[in-house]
Short mmCIF file of C-alpha atoms in Angstrom, two decimals:
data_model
loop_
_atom_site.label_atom_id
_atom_site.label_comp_id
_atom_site.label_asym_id
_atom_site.label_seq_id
_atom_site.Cartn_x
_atom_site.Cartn_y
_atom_site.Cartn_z
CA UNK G 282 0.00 0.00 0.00
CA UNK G 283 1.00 3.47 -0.66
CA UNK G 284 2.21 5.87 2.07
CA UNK G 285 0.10 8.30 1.46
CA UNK G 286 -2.82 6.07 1.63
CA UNK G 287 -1.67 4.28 4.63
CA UNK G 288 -1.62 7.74 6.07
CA UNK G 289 -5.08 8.09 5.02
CA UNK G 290 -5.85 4.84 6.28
CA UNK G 291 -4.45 5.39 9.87
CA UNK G 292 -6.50 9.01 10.02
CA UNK G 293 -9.26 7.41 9.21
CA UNK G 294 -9.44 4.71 12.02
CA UNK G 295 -8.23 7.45 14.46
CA UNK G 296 -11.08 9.76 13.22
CA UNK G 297 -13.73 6.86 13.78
CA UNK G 298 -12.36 5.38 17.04
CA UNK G 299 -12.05 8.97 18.57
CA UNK G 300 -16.18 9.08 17.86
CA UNK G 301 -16.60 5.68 18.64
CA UNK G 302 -15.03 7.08 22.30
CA UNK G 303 -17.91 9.17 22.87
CA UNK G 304 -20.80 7.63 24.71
CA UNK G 305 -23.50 10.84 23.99
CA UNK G 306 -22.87 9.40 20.19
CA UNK G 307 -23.29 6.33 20.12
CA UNK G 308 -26.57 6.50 22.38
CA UNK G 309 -27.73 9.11 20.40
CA UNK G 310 -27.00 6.65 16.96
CA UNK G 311 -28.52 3.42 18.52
CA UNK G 312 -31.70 6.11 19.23
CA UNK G 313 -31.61 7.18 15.99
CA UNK G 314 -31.70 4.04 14.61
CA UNK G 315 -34.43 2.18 16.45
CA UNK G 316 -36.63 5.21 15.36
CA UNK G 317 -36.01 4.67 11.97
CA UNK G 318 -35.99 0.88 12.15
CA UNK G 319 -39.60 1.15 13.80
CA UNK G 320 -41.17 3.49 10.64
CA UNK G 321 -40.34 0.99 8.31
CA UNK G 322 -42.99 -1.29 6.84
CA UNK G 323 -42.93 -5.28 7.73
CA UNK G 324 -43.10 -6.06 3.67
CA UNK G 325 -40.23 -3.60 3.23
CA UNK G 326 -37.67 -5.86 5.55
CA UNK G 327 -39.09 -9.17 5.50
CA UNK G 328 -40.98 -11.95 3.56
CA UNK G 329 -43.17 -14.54 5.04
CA UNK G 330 -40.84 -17.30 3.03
CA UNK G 331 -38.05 -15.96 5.51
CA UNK G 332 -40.25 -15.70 8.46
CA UNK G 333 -41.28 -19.14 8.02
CA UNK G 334 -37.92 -21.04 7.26
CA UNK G 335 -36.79 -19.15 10.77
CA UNK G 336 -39.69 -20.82 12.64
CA UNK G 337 -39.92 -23.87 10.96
CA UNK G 338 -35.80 -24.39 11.22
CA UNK G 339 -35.57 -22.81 14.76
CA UNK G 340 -38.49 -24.56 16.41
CA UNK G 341 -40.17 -27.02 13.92
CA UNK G 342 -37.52 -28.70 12.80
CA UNK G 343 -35.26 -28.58 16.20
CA UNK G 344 -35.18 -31.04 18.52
CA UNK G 345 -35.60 -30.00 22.20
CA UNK G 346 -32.34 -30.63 23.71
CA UNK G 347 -32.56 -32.27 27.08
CA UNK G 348 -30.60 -29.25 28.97
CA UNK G 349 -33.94 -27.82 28.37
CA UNK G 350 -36.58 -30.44 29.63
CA UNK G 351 -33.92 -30.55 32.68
CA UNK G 352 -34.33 -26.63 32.70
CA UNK G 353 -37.74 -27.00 32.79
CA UNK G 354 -38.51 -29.91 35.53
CA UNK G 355 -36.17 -27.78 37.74
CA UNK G 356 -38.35 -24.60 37.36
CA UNK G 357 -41.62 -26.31 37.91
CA UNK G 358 -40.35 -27.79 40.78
CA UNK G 359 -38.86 -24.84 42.19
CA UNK G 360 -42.58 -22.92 41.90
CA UNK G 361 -44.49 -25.68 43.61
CA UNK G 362 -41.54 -25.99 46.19
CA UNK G 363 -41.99 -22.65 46.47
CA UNK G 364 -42.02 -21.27 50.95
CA UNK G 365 -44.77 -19.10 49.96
CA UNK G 366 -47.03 -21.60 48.47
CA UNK G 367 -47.92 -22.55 52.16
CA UNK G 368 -48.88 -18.39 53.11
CA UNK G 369 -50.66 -17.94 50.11
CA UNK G 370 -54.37 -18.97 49.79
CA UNK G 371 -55.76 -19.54 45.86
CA UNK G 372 -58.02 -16.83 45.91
CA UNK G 373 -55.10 -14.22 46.29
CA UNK G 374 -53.95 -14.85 43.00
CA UNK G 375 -57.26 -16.04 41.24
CA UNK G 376 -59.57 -13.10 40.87
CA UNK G 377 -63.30 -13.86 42.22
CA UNK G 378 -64.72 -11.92 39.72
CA UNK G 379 -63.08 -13.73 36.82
CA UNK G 380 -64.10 -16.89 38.76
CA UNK G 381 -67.46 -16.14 38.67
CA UNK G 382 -67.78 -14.79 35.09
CA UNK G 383 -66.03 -18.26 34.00
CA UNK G 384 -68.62 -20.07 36.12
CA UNK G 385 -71.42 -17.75 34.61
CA UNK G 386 -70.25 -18.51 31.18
CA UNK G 387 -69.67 -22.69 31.38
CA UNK G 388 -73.28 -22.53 32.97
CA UNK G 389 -74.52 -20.68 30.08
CA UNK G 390 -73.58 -23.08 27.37
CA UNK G 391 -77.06 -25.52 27.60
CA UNK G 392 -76.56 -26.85 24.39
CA UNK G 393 -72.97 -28.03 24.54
CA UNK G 394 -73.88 -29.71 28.16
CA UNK G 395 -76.70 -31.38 26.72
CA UNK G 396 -74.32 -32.81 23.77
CA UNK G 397 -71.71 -34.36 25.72
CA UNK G 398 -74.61 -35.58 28.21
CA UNK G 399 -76.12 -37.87 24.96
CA UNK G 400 -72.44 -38.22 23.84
CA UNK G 401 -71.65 -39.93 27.48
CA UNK G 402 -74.91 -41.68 28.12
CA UNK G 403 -74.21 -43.43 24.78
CA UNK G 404 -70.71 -44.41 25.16
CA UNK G 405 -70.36 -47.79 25.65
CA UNK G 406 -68.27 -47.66 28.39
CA UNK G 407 -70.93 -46.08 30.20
CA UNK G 408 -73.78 -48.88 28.70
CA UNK G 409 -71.09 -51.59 30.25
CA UNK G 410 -70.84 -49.38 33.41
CA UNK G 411 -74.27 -49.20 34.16
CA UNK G 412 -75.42 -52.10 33.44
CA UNK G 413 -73.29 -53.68 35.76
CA UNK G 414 -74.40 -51.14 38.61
CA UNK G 415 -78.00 -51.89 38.05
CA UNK G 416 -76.95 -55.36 37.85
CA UNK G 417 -75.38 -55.89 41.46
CA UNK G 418 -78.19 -53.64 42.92
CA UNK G 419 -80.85 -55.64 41.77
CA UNK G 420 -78.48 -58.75 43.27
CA UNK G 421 -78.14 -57.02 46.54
CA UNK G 422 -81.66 -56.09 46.56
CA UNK G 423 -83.04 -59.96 46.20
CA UNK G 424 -79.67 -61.15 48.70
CA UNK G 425 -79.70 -58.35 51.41
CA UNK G 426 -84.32 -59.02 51.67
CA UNK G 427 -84.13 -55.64 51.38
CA UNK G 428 -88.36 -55.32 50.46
CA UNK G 429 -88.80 -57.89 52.92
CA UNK G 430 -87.67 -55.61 55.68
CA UNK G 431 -89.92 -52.79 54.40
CA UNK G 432 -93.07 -54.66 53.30
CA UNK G 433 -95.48 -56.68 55.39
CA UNK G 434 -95.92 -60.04 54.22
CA UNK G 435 -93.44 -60.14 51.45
CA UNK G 436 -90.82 -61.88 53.80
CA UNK G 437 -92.36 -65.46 52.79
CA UNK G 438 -92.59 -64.49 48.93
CA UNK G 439 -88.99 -63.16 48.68
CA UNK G 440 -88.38 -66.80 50.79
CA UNK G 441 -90.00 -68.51 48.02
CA UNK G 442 -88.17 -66.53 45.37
CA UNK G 443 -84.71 -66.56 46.59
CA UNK G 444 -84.92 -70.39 47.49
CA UNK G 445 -86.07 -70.76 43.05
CA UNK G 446 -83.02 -68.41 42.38
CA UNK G 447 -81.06 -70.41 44.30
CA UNK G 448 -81.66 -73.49 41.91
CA UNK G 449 -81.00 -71.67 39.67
CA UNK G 450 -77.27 -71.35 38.07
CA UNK G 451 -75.90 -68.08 39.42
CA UNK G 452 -74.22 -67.81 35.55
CA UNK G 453 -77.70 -68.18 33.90
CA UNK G 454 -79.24 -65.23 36.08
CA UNK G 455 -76.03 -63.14 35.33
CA UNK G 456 -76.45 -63.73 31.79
CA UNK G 457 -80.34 -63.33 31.69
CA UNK G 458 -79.81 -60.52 34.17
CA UNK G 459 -77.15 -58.48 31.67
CA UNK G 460 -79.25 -59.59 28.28
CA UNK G 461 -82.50 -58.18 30.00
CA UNK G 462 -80.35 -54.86 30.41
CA UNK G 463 -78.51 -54.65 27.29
CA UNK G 464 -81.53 -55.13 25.39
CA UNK G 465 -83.42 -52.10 27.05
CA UNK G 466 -80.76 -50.26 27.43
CA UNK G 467 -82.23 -47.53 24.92
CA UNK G 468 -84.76 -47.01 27.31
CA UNK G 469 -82.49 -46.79 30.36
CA UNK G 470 -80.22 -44.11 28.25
CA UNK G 471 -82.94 -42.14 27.31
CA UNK G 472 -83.91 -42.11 31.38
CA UNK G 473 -80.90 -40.97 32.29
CA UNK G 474 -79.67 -38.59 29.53
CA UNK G 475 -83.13 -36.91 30.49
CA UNK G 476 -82.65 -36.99 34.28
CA UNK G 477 -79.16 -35.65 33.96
CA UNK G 478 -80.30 -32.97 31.98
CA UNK G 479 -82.96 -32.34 34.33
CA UNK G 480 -80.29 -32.14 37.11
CA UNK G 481 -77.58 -30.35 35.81
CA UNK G 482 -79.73 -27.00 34.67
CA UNK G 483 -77.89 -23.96 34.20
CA UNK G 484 -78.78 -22.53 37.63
CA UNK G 485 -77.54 -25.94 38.78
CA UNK G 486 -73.93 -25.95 36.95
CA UNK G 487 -73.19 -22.45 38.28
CA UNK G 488 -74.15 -23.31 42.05
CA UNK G 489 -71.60 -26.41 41.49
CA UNK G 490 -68.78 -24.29 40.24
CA UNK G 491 -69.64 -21.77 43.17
CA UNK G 492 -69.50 -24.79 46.06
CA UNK G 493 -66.46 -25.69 44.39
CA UNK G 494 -64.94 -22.46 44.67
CA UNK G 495 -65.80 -22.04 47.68
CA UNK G 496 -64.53 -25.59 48.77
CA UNK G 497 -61.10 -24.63 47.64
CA UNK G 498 -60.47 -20.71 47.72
CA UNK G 499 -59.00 -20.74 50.95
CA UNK G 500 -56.70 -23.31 50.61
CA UNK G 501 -53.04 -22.69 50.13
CA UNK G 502 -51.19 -22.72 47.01
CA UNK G 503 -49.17 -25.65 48.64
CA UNK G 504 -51.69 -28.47 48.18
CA UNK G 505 -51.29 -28.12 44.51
CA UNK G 506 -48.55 -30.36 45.40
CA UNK G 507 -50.73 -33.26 46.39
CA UNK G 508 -51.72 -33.78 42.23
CA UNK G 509 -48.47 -32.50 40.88
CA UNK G 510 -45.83 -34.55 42.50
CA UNK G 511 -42.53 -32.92 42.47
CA UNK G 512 -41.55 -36.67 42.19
CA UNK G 513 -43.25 -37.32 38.95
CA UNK G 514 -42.11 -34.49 36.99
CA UNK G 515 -39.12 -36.39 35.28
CA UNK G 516 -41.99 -38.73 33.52
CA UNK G 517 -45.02 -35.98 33.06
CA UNK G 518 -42.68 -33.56 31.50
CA UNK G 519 -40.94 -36.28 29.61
CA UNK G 520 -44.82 -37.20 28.54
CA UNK G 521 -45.11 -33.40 27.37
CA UNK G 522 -41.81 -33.63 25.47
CA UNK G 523 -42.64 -37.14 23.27
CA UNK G 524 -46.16 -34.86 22.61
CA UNK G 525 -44.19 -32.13 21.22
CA UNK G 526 -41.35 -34.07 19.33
CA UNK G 527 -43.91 -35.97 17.45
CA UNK G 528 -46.60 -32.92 16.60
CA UNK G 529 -43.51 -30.77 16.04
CA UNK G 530 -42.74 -33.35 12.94
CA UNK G 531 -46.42 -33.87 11.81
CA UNK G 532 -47.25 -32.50 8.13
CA UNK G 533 -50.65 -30.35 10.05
CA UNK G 534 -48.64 -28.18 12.69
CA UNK G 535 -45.89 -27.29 9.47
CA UNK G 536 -48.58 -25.85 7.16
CA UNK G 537 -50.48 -24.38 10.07
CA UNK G 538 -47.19 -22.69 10.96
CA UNK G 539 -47.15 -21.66 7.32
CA UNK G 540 -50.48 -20.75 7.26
CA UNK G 541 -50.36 -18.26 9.50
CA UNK G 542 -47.17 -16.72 9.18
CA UNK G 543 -48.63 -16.23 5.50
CA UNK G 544 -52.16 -14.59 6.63
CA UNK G 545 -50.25 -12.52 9.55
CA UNK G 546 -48.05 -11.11 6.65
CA UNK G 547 -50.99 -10.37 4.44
CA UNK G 548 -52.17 -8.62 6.95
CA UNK G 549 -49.93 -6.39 8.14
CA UNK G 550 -47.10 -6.61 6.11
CA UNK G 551 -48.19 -2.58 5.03
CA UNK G 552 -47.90 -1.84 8.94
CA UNK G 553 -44.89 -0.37 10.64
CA UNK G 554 -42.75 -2.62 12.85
CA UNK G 555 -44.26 0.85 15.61
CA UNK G 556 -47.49 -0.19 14.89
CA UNK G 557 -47.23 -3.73 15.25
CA UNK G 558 -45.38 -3.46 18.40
CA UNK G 559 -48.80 -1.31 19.78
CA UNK G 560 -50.96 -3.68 18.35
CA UNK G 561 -49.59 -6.49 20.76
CA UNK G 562 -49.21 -4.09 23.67
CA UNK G 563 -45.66 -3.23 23.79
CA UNK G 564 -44.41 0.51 24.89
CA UNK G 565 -42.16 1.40 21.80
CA UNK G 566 -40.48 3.95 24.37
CA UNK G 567 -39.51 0.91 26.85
CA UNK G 568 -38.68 -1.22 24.71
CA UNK G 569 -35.81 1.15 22.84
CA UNK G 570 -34.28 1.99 26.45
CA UNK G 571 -34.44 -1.42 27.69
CA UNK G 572 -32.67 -2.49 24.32
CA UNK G 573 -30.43 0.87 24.76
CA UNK G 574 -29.75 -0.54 28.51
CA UNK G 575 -28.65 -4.52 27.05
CA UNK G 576 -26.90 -2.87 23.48
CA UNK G 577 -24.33 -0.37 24.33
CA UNK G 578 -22.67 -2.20 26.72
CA UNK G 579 -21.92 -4.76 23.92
CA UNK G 580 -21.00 -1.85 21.74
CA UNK G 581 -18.83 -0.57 23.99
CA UNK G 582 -17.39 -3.68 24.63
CA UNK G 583 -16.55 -3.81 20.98
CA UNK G 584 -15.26 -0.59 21.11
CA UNK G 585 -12.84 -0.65 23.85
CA UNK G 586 -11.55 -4.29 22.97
CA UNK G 587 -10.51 -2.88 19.33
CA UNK G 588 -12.67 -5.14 17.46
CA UNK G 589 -14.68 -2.40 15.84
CA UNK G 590 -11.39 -0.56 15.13
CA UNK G 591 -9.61 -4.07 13.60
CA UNK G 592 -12.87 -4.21 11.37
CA UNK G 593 -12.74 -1.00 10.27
CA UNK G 594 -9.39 -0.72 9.55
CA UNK G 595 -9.29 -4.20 8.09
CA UNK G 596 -12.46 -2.87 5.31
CA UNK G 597 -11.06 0.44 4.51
CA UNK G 598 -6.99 -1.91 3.65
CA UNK G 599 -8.78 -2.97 0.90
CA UNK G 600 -10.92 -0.02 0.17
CA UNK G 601 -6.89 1.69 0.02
CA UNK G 602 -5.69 -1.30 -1.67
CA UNK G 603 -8.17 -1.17 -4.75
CA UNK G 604 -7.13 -0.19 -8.01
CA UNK G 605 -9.85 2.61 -8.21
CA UNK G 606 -8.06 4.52 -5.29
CA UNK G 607 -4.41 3.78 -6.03
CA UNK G 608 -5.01 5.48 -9.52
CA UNK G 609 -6.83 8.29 -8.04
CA UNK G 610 -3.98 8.84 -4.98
CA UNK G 611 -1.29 8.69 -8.29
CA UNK G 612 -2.94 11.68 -9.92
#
């Protein structure tokens, strides 16, 4: 390189590291660029194709490392091990109001009760369950004499009856018992779908919710440990984490990912990266001196280690170095 344009070279990266020494400036530049960084518009900077290949690479197509399930274990455990689980009662930090709203609003929803009522009463699991309750009561009723007891007179007849069902094979009666059962179990459905429903009115549901509330609210935080076991969490989070690692792979959550990162776009990719940070309730103000507050430290960390200055000068060596310059320096 020339002398004269190592000369330059050297005043230059003197020049630059003398401003880069002045604190008021490079606060005043990081300002200056956040405020024009937040008028631009989201289409003008990025494209959903790039938005997309960040999430899907980043969190679709990433494995969650098992620092992180660790991580998390340790910081559910830590909250219900929390000391002031055992001060604090569930109704300090569960609003009554929103309580009763949510209680208002599940009691509200008649037609969606009365759907998973049918659903249930017609389950089979709930045929097979029944009919094996109304099975050993009607047992108990003819072992225990119960009408006997209650009934003048009928102590002979149930006698006479339980001595016949006594000849009889225990196996047959089952079986005649659960046909009987099965076979008018339609009309036993029916029954109860309609008592339920009858039961569990609106007014009903709400006063539920509100004894439930009620049963609880004063309780402290700490007996959420007796359903989450501290113990457990190594196999419930692990549960969580086989969830994730398969639906993270599935063919549905990648095009709902790109889905919606291609309908948020079209919708706001004319919007300025200020508006969209108002539009999810972030202070633009707050946010540019909290990023002020974790930047400029690493700037001037850059600064005072001579990166910035090695860069520089490293950049302009070949800017001095390029044929363009050395024939204008030889003029």
């Amino acid at each position: 390189m020339q002398s004269k344009a190592q000369q330059l070279l050297d005043a230059q990266v003197d020049f630059i590291q003398q401003l880069l020494n002045d604190d008021a400036m490079i606060h005043q530049e990081f300002m200056d660029f956040f405020a024009w960084f937040t008028q631009q518009n989201i289409g003008d900077v990025w494209q959903p194709q790039h938005i997309n290949a960040l999430l899907q690479q980043q969190i679709l197509n990433t494995p969650v490392s098992s620092h992180l399930i660790e991580l998390i274990e340790q910081h559910i455990a830590f909250a219900l091990a929390h000391p002031d689980n055992a001060q604090t009662q569930i109704d300090a930090v569960l609003d009554v109001h929103t309580i009763d709203q949510i209680a208002q609003y599940i009691a509200s929803k008649t037609d969606h009760r009365q759907a998973l009522v049918k659903q249930l009463v017609n389950n089979s699991a709930y045929v097979e369950l029944m009919t094996n309750i109304v099975q050993q009561s009607i047992k108990d009723f003819i072992d225990n004499g119960v009408l006997s007891k209650k009934v003048p007179g009928m102590g002979s007849l149930m006698k006479v009856g339980k001595s016949v069902l006594e000849r009889a094979s225990d196996n047959t009666l089952d079986e005649n018992l659960r046909h009987y059962l099965h076979k008018n179990f339609s009309k036993i459905s029916s029954l109860s779908e309609r008592l339920i429903n009858q039961y569990l009115d609106d007014d009903k549901v709400y006063h539920l919710q509100a004894q439930f509330w009620h049963s609880i609210k004063d309780a402290p935080l700490s007996t959420v440990k007796n359903y989450i076991l501290i113990e457990d969490l190594p196999h419930t989070v692990g549960l969580g984490q086989q969830i994730w690692e398969h639906l993270r792979q599935t063919e549905y959550l990648q095009q709902q990912v790109a889905d919606g990162v291609a309908h948020w776009f079209d919708l706001h990719q004319h919007d300025t990266f200020s508006k969209v940070l108002a539009d999810i309730h972030i202070d633009e103000n707050l946010l540019r001196n909290e990023l002020a507050d974790l930047c400029l430290p690493i700037i001037q960390k850059l600064i005072a280690d001579g990166y910035l200055a090695e860069r520089i000068g490293f950049y302009l060596s070949q800017f001095y170095a390029s044929d363009a310059v050395k024939q204008i320096l030889a003029e």
